[in-house]
Amino acid sequence: MKFFLVFLLVTVTYFGQKEVHGFFPPLKCKDNHIVFHNKLRPGSILEINCLEPRVARPYLRHFHRLGFNENPYKIILEWQSLSGKFTVKCNLSHGPNQKFYYNDLQAYSDKASRCGQLRSWIAKVDGIWFTEKYAKPEGWVFGWKTR
Ligand SMILES: *[C@@H]1O[C@H](CO)[C@@H](O)[C@H](O)[C@H]1NC(C)=O
């Protein structure tokens, strides 16, 4: 009888926990950020146009016109609303009639829903720079296309 009670307790504890983990998301999962900086030249406006795939609706559009040296534009990806595998694509442009551009930039891409990720994009005159860590210096990744 004693043995049976222990067995019961262990079983209930084990399956009870499994159920809890199944129903509730892991705690302390920080949101993922995509951040854009405009370091072009005084007077420049960076146009940012992104499509974020969502579980509930097909896409969420993020549009912003960011002035030179303004506070960075931040897209917060709420990990609750993300499916496991997804890509946020953005079109960036600037200059007269948006002469300089880069389309379908994979601003954020993930195969699993990870937490607390940063993707920082810095628009400069010579192209688009990138870093994944605040402490890490950005590196040049793409040149601007022209139309
Ligand atoms: C970016 O531009 C491409 C083609 O020019 C277009 O197909 C795409 O929908 C645009 N993306 C966004 C986020 O507006």
mmCIF file of N, CA and C in Angstrom, residues 33 53 109:
data_model
loop_
_atom_site.group_PDB
_atom_site.id
_atom_site.type_symbol
_atom_site.label_atom_id
_atom_site.label_comp_id
_atom_site.label_asym_id
_atom_site.label_seq_id
_atom_site.Cartn_x
_atom_site.Cartn_y
_atom_site.Cartn_z
ATOM 1 N N HIS A 33 14.040 41.515 -30.937
ATOM 2 C CA HIS A 33 13.991 42.868 -31.490
ATOM 3 C C HIS A 33 14.682 42.959 -32.843
ATOM 4 N N PRO A 53 5.335 37.884 -40.521
ATOM 5 C CA PRO A 53 4.335 36.817 -40.554
ATOM 6 C C PRO A 53 3.793 36.551 -39.151
ATOM 7 N N SER A 109 15.302 36.058 -39.187
ATOM 8 C CA SER A 109 14.963 34.735 -39.664
ATOM 9 C C SER A 109 15.287 33.734 -38.568
#
